[in-house]
Coordinates of C-alpha atoms and ligand atoms in Angstrom, one line a residue:
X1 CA -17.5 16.0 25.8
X2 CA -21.0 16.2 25.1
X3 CA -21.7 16.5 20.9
X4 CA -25.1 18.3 19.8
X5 CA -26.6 17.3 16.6
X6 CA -25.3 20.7 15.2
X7 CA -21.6 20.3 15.9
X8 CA -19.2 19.1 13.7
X9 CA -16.0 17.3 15.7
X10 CA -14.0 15.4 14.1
X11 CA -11.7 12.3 15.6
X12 CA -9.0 11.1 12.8
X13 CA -7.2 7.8 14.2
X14 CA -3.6 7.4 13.5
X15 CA -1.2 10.1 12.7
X16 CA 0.8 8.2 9.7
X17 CA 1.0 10.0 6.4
X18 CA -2.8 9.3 5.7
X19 CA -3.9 10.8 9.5
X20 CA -1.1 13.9 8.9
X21 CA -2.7 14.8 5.5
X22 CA -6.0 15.5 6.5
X23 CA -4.8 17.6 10.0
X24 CA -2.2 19.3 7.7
X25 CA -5.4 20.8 5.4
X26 CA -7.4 21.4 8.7
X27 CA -4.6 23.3 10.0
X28 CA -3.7 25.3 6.8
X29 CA -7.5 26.1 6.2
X30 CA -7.3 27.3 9.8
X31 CA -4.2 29.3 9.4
X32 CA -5.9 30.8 6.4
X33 CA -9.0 32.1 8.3
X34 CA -11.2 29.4 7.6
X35 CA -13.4 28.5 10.9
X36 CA -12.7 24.6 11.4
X37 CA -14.1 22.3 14.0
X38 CA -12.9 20.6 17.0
X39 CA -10.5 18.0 15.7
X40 CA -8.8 15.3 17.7
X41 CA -5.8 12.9 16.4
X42 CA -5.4 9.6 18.1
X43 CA -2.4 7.7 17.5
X44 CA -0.8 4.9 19.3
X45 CA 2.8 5.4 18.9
X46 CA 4.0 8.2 21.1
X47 CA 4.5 10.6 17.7
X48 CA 3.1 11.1 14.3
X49 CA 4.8 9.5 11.0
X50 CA 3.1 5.9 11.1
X51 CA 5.3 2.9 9.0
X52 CA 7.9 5.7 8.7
X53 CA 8.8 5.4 12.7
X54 CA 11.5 2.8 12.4
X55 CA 10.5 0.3 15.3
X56 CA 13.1 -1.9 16.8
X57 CA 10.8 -3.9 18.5
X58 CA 8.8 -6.7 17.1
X59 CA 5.6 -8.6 18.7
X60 CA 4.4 -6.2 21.2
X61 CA 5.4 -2.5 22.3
X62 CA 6.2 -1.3 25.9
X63 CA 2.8 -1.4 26.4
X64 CA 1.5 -4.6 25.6
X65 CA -0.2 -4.1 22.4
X66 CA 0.5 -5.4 19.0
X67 CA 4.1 -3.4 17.2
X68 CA 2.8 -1.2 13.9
X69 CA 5.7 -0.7 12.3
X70 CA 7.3 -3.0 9.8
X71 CA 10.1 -0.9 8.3
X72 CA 13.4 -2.2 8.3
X73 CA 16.7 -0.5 9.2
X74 CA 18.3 -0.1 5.8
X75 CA 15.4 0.4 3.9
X76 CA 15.4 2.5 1.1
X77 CA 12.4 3.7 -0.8
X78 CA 11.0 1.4 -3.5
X79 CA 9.7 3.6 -5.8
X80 CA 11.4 7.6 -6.8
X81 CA 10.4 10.2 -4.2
X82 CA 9.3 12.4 -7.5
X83 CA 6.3 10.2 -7.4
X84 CA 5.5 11.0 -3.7
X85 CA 6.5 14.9 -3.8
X86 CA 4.2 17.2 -2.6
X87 CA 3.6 20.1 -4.5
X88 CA 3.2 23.0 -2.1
X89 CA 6.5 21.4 -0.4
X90 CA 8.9 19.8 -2.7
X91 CA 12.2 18.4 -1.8
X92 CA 14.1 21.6 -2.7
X93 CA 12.4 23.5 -0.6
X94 CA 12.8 20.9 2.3
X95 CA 16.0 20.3 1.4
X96 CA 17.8 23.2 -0.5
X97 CA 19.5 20.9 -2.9
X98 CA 18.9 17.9 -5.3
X99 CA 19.3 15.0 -3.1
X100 CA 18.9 11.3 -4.9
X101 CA 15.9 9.8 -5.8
X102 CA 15.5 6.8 -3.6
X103 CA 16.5 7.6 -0.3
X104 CA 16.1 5.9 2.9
X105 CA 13.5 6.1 5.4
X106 CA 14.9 8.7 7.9
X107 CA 15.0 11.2 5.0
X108 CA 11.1 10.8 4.1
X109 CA 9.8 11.0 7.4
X110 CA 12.3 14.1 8.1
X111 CA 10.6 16.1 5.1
X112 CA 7.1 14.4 5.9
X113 CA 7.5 15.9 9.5
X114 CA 9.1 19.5 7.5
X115 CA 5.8 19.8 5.5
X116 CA 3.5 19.0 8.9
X117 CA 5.1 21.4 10.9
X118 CA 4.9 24.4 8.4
X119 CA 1.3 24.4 9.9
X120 CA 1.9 22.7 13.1
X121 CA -0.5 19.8 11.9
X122 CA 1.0 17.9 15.1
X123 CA -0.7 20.2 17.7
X124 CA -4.2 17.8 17.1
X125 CA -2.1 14.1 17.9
X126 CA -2.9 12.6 21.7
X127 CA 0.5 10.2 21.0
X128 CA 0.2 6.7 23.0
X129 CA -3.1 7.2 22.5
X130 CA -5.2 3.9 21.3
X131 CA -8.6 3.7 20.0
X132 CA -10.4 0.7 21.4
X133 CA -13.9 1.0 20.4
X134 CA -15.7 2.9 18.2
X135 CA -19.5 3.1 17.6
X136 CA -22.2 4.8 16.3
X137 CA -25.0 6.5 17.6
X138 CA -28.4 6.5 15.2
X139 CA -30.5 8.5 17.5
X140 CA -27.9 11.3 18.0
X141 CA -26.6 10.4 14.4
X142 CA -22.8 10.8 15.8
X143 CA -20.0 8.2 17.3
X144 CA -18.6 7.4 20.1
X145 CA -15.3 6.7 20.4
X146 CA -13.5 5.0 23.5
X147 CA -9.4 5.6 23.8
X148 CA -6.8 4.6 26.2
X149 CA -4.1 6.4 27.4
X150 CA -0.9 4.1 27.5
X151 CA 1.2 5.8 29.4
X152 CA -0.9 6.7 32.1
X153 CA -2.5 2.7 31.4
X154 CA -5.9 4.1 31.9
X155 CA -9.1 4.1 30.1
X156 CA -10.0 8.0 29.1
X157 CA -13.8 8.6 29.0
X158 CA -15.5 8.3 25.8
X159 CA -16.2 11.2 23.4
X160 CA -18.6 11.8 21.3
X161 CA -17.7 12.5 17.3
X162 CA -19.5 14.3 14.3
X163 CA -17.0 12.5 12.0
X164 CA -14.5 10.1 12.4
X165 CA -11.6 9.0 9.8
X166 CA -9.7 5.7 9.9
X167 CA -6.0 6.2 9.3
X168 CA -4.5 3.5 11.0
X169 CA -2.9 1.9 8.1
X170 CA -3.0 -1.5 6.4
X171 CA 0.4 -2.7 6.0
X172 CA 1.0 -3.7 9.5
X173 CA -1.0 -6.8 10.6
X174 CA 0.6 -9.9 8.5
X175 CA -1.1 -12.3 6.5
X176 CA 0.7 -16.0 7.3
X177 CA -0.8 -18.7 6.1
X178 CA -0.1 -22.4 7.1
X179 CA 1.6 -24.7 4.7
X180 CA 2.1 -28.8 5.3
X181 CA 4.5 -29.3 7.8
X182 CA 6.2 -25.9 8.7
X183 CA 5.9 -26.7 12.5
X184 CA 8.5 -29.5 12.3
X185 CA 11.0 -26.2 10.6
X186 CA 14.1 -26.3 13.0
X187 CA 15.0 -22.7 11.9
X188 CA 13.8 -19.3 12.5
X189 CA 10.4 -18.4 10.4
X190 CA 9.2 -14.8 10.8
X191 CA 6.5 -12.9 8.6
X192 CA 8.2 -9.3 6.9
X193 CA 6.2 -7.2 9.3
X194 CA 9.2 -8.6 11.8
X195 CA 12.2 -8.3 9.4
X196 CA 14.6 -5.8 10.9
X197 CA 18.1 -5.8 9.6
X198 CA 19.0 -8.3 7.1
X199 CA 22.8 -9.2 9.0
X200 CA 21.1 -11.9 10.6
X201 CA 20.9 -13.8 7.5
X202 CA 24.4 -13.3 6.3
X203 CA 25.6 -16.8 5.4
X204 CA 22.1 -18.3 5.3
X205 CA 20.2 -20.0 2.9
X206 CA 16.5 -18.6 2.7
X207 CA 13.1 -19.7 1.5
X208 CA 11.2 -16.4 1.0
X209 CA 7.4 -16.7 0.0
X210 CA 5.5 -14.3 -1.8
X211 CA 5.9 -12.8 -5.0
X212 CA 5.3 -8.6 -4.5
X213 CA 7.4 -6.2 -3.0
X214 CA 8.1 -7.2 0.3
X215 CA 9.6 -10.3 -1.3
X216 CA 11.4 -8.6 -3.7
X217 CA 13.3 -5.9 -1.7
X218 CA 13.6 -8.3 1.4
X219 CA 15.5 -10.9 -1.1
X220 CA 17.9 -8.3 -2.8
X221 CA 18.5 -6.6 1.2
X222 CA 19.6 -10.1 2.3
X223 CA 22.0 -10.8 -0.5
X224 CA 23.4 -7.0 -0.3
X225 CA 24.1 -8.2 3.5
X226 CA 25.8 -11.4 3.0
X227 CA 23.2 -14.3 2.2
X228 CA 24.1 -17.3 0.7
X229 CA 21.0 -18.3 -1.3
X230 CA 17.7 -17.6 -1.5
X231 CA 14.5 -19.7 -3.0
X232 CA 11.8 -17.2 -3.8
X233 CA 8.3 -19.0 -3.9
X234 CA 5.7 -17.6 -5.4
X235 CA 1.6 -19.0 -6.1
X236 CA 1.1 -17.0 -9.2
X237 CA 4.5 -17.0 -11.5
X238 CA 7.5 -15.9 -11.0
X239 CA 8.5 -11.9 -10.2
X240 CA 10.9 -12.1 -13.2
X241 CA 13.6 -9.6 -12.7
X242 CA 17.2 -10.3 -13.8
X243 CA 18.6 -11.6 -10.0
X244 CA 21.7 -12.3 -8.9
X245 CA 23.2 -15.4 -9.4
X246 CA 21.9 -16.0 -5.2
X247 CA 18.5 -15.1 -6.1
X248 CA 16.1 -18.5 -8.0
X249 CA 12.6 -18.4 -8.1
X250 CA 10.3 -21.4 -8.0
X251 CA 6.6 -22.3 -7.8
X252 CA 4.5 -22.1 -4.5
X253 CA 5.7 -23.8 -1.6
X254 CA 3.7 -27.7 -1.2
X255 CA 5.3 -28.9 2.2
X256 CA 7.9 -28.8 4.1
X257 CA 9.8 -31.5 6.3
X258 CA 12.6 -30.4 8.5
X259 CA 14.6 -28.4 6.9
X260 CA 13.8 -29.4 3.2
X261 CA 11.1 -27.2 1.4
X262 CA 9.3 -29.1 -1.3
X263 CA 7.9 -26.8 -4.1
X264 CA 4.7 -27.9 -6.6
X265 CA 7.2 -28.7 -9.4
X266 CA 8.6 -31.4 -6.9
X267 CA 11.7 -29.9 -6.5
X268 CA 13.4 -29.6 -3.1
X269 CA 16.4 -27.4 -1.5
X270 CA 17.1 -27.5 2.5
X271 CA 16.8 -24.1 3.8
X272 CA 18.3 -22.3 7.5
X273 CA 14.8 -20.0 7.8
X274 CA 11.6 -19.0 6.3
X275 CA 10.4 -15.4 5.6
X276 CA 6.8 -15.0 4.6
X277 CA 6.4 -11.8 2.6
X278 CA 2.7 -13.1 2.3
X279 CA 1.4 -9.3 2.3
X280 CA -0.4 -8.2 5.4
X281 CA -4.2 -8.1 6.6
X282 CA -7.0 -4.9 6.8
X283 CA -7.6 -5.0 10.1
X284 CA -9.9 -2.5 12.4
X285 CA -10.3 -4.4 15.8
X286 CA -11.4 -1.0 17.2
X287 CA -14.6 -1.3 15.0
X288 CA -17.7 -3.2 14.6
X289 CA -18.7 -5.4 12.1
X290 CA -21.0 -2.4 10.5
X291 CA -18.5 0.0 10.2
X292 CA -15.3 -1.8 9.7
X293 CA -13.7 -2.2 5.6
X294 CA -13.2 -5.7 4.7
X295 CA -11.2 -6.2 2.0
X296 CA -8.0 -7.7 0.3
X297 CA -5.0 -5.3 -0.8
X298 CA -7.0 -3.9 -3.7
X299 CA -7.0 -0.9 -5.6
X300 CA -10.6 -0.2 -5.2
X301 CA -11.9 -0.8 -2.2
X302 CA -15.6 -2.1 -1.5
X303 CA -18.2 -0.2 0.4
X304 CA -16.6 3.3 0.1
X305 CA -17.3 5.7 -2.5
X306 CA -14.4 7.7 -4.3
X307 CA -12.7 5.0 -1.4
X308 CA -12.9 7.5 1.0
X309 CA -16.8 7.4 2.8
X310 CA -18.1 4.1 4.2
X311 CA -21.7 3.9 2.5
X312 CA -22.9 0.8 4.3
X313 CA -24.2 1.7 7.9
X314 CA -24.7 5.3 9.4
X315 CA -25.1 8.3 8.2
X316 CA -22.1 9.0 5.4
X317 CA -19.8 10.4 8.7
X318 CA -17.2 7.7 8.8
X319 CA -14.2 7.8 5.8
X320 CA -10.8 6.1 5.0
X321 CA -7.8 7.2 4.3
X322 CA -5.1 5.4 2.3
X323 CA -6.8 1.8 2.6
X324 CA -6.1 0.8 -0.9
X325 CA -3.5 -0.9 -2.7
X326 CA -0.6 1.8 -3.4
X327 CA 0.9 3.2 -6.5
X328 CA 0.8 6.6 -5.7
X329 CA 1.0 7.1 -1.7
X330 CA 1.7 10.4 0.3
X331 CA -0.1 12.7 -2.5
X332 CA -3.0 10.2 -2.9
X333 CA -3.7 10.3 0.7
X334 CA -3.4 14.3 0.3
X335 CA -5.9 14.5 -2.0
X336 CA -8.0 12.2 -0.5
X337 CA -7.7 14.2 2.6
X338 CA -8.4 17.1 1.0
X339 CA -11.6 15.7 -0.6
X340 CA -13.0 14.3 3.0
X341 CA -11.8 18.1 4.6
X342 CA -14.7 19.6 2.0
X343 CA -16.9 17.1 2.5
X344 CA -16.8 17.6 5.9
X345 CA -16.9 21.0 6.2
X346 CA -20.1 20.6 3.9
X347 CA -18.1 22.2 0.6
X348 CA -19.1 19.3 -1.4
X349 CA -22.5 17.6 -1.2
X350 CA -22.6 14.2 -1.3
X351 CA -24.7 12.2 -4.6
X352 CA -27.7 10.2 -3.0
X353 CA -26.7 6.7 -1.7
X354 CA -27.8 4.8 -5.3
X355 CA -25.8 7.2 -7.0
X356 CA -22.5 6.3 -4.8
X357 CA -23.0 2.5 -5.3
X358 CA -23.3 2.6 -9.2
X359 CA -20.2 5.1 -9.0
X360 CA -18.3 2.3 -7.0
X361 CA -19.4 -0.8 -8.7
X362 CA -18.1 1.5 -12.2
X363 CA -14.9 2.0 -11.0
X364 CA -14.8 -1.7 -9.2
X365 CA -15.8 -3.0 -13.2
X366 CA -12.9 -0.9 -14.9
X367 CA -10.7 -2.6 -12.2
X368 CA -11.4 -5.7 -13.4
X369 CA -10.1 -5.0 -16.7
X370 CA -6.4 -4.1 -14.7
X371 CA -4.3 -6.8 -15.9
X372 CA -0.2 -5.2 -15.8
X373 CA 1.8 -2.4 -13.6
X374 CA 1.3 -0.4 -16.5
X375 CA -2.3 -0.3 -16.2
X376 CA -2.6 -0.4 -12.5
X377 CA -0.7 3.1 -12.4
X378 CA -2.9 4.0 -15.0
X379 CA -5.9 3.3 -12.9
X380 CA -4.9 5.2 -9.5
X381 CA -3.6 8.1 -11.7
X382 CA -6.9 8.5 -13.1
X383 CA -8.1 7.5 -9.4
X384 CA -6.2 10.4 -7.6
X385 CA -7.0 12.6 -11.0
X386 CA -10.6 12.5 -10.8
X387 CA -10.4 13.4 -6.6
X388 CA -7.9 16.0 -7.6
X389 CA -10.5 17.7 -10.2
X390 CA -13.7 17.3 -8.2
X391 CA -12.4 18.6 -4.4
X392 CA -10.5 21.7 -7.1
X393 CA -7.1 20.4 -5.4
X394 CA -4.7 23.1 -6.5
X395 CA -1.9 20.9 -8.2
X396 CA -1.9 18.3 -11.1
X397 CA -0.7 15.1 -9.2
X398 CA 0.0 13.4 -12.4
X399 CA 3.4 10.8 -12.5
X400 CA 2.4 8.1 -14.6
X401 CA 5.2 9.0 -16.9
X402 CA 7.6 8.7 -13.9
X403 CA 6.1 5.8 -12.7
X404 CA 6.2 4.1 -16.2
X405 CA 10.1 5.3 -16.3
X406 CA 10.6 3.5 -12.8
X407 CA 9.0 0.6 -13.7
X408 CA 10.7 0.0 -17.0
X409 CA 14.3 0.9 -14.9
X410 CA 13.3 -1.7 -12.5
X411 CA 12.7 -4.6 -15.1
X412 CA 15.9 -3.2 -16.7
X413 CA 18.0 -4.1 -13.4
X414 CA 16.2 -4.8 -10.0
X415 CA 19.6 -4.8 -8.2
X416 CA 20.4 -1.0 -10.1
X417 CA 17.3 0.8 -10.5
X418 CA 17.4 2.5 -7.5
X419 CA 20.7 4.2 -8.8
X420 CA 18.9 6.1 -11.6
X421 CA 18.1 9.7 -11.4
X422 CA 14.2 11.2 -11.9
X423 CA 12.9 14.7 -12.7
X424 CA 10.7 16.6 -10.3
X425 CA 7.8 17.5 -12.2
X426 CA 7.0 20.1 -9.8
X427 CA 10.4 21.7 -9.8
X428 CA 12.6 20.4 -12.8
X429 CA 15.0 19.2 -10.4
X430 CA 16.8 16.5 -11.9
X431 CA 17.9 14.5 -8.5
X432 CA 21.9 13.7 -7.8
X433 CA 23.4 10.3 -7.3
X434 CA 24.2 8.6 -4.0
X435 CA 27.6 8.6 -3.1
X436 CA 27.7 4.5 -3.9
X437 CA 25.3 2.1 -5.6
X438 CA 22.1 0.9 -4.0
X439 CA 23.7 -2.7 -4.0
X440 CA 27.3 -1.6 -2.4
X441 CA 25.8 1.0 0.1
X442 CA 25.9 -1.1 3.5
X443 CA 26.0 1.9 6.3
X444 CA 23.4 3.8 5.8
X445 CA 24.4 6.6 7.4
X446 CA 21.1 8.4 9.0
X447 CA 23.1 11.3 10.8
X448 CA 23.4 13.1 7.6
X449 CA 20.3 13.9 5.9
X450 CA 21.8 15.3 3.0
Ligands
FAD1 P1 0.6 4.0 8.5 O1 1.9 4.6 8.0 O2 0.6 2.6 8.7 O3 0.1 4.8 9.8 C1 -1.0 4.4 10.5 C2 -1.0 5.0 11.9 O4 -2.1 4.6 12.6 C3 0.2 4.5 12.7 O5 1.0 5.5 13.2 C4 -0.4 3.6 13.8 O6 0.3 3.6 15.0 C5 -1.8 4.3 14.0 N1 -2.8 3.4 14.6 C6 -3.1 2.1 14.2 N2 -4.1 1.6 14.9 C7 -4.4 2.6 15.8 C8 -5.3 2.7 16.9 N3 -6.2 1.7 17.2 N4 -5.4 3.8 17.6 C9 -4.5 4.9 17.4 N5 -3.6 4.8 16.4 C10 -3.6 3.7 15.6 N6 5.4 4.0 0.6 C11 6.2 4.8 -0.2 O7 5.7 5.8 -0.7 N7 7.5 4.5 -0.5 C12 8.1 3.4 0.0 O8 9.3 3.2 -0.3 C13 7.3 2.5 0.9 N8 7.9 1.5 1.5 C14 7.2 0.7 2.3 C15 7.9 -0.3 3.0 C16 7.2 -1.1 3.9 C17 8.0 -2.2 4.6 C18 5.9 -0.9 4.1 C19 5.1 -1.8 5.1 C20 5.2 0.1 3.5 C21 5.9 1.0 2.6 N9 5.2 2.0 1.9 C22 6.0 2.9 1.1 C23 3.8 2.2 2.0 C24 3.2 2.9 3.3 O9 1.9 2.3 3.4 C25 2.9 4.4 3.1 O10 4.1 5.1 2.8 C26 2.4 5.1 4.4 O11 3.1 4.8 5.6 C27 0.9 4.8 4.7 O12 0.5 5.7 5.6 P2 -0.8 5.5 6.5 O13 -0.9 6.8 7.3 O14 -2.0 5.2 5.6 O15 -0.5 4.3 7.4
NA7_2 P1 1.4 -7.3 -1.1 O1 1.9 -6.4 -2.1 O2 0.0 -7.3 -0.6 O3 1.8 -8.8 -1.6 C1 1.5 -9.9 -0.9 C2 2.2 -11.1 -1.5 O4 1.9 -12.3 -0.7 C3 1.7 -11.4 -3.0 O5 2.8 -11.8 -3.7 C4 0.8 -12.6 -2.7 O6 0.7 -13.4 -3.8 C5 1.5 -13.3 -1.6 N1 0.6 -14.2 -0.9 C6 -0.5 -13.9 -0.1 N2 -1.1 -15.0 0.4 C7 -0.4 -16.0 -0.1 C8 -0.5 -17.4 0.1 N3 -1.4 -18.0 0.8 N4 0.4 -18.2 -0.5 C9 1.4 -17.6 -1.3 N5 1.6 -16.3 -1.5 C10 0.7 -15.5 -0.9 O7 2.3 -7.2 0.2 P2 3.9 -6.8 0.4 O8 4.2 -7.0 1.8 O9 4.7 -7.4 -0.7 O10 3.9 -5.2 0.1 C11 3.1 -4.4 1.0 C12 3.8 -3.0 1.2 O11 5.0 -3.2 1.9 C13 4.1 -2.3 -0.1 O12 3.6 -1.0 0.0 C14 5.6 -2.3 -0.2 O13 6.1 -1.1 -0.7 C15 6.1 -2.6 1.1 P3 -0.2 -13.1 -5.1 O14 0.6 -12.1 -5.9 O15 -1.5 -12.5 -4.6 O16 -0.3 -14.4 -5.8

């Protein structure tokens, strides 16, 4: 479709949380009478909910191209749904009743899904849809964006894009980096992008490398299914919780020869396979060099101010959504997409380009001074705060304090924080327990959704 200068159209790649929040305010403003432009969702998987579609598959999909998701089956949620509630659709009002605080996957994307179809934010997704290309146009001062249809395996002609928001995610493309020796391993080595189902390690003894949370709930998910041991290896000290007697923890990984893994304290064990929970890699290979975020996981990202708009190349029209490091998750990428909704619909005027550069290196420089969990939360609370206040977002997203209870729970007992109960701040509901501990809970029964 031809775009005229005038226009505003907007294309918002991926429909995970991030992509769903800003099509959920688009289609409420719309539902309320606002006039919103042309809007078009394009997301790979054949549905909307991102990392929350449980994929069996690993390597490539039926189409070819490179798996997303990297949710395994009995995953459970790391940190207390009361610090990803929405406000205008809390879990009682999804769920009619208190349900527990950490539940498993299926149950978050079943009220992520309840809240985007009280304003059918789905009918703007083109499912199995992949962007392939996107650039931008100075003279026309728009983008063009190439997709391809992957069920009909054909290119679709490209369009051309007032505005166009990256959503796709950054938790899906693994980082995996080579150590001395690892391709004379006998046993299995996968990355925790691929980790499924912990039964296949029943009985095993594992090395697991990396020190964040990937490590830490892939460790305790293998000894809840049956693993023998586990050596967790870590290059900046170790994660510290109180683990079970199967869990040790030991400095970075030096070599490895056969089966024996040799750590920098010169100790040794002999292991039956290797998981890398080496965190995972921003990566935009539908975008050039001048448009695409390069970055580590951090929690201010370089190049975008309030790290939503891309001030480097162009004209101010290209944001992200939910590229940095997470605390907070589904409300911070609500309020971010609220924020980008008013900018784009010209409700909020951007500062001049000096102006958003000496506003990122501020908040880069207070960054800096981040050193504990405490003061990370901290940090994306005042983050998400200062987004809320400025866009005049209608609720206070504020849940350090349950963040700070979580965390301190979690240091209390790794293997039993998950059975605690939290308070909805937006309802007072004080959540029920599951029917077993976290640790004793093997079936995971998804049929019932509470
Ligand atoms: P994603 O969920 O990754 O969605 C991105 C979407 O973009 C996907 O649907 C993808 O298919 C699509 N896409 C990518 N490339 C293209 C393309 N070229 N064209 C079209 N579409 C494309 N958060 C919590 O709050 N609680 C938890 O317990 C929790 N556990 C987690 C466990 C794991 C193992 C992982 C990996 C993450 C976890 N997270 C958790 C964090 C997670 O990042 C967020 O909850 C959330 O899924 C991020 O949403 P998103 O939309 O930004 O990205
Ligand atoms: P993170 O949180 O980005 O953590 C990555 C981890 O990998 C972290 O401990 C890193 O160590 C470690 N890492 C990265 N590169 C190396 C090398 N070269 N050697 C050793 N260790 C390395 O990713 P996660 O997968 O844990 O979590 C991502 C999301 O998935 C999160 O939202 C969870 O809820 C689930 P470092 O600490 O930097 O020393």
């Amino acid at each position: 479709m031809a775009h005229s200068k005038e226009m505003t159209r907007i294309c918002v790649i991926g429909a995970g949380p991030s992509g769903m929040s800003m099509l959920y305010h688009l289609a409420k403003m719309e539902g309320q009478g606002k006039r919103i432009p042309d809007v078009v969702c394009y997301e790979k998987q054949p549905d909307c909910g991102g990392l929350w579609n449980f994929d069996w598959r690993t390597g490539v999909d039926e189409h070819g191209e490179p798996i997303h998701g990297s949710m395994y089956r009995h995953l459970w949620t790391n940190g207390p749904k009361e610090c990803l509630e929405f406000p205008d659709y809390t879990f009682d009002k999804h769920f009619g009743k208190a349900i527990p605080s950490f539940p498993n996957r299926a149950v978050i994307l079943d009220y992520l899904n309840g809240r985007w179809n009280t304003v059918n934010a789905r009918k703007f997704v083109r499912g199995n849809t992949k962007v392939k290309n996107v650039i931008y146009n100075p003279d026309n001062d728009d983008f063009t964006v190439w997709a391809r249809d992957q069920v009909d395996d054909k290119d679709l002609p490209p369009e051309q894009f007032s505005h166009i928001v990256v959503a796709t995610g950054h938790f899906s493309v693994p980082n995996i980096p080579y150590f001395k020796g690892v391709e004379t391993f006998p046993g299995r080595i996968l990355h925790s992008h691929d980790f499924r189902d912990a039964h296949e390690f029943k009985g095993k003894n594992l090395l697991v490398i990396g020190s964040s949370y990937s490590a830490e709930d892939i460790s305790l998910q293998c000894v809840k299914f049956g693993a023998n041991n586990i050596v967790c290896s870590s290059r900046s000290g170790p994660m510290g919780f109180k683990w079970p007697a199967q869990i040790q923890e030991r400095p970075l990984l030096e070599r490895i020869e056969g089966q024996t893994v040799y750590f920098q304290d010169g100790t040794s064990t002999e292991v039956d396979a290797i998981i890398f929970c080496t965190g995972y890699k921003h990566t935009f290979s539908f975008l050039p060099d001048n448009l695409r975020l390069k970055t580590e996981n951090t929690f201010y990202l370089p190049n975008l101010y309030k790290g939503i708009v891309w001030i480097k190349t162009g004209n101010n029209k290209l944001m992200y959504i939910g590229m940095q490091n997470q605390y907070y998750t589904m409300t911070m990428f609500d309020v971010q997409s609220f924020w980008a909704c008013r900018v784009i619909l010209g409700e909020t005027t951007l500062p001049e380009k000096e102006v958003m550069e000496v506003d990122i290196a501020r908040w880069i420089h207070k960054l800096e001074r981040v050193t504990s969990t405490s003061q990370a939360i901290d940090f994306q609370t005042e983050y998400v705060m200062d987004l809320g206040r400025e866009s005049g977002y209608e609720h206070n997203l504020d849940v350090k304090d349950i963040f700070d209870y979580w965390e301190e729970m979690k240091m209390e007992s790794i293997m039993t924080y998950r059975d605690n109960v939290f308070k909805s701040k937006f309802t007072g509901t004080i959540s029920c327990k599951h029917d077993k501990p976290f640790m004793d809970a093997l079936d995971n029964s998804y049929d019932d959704l509470y």
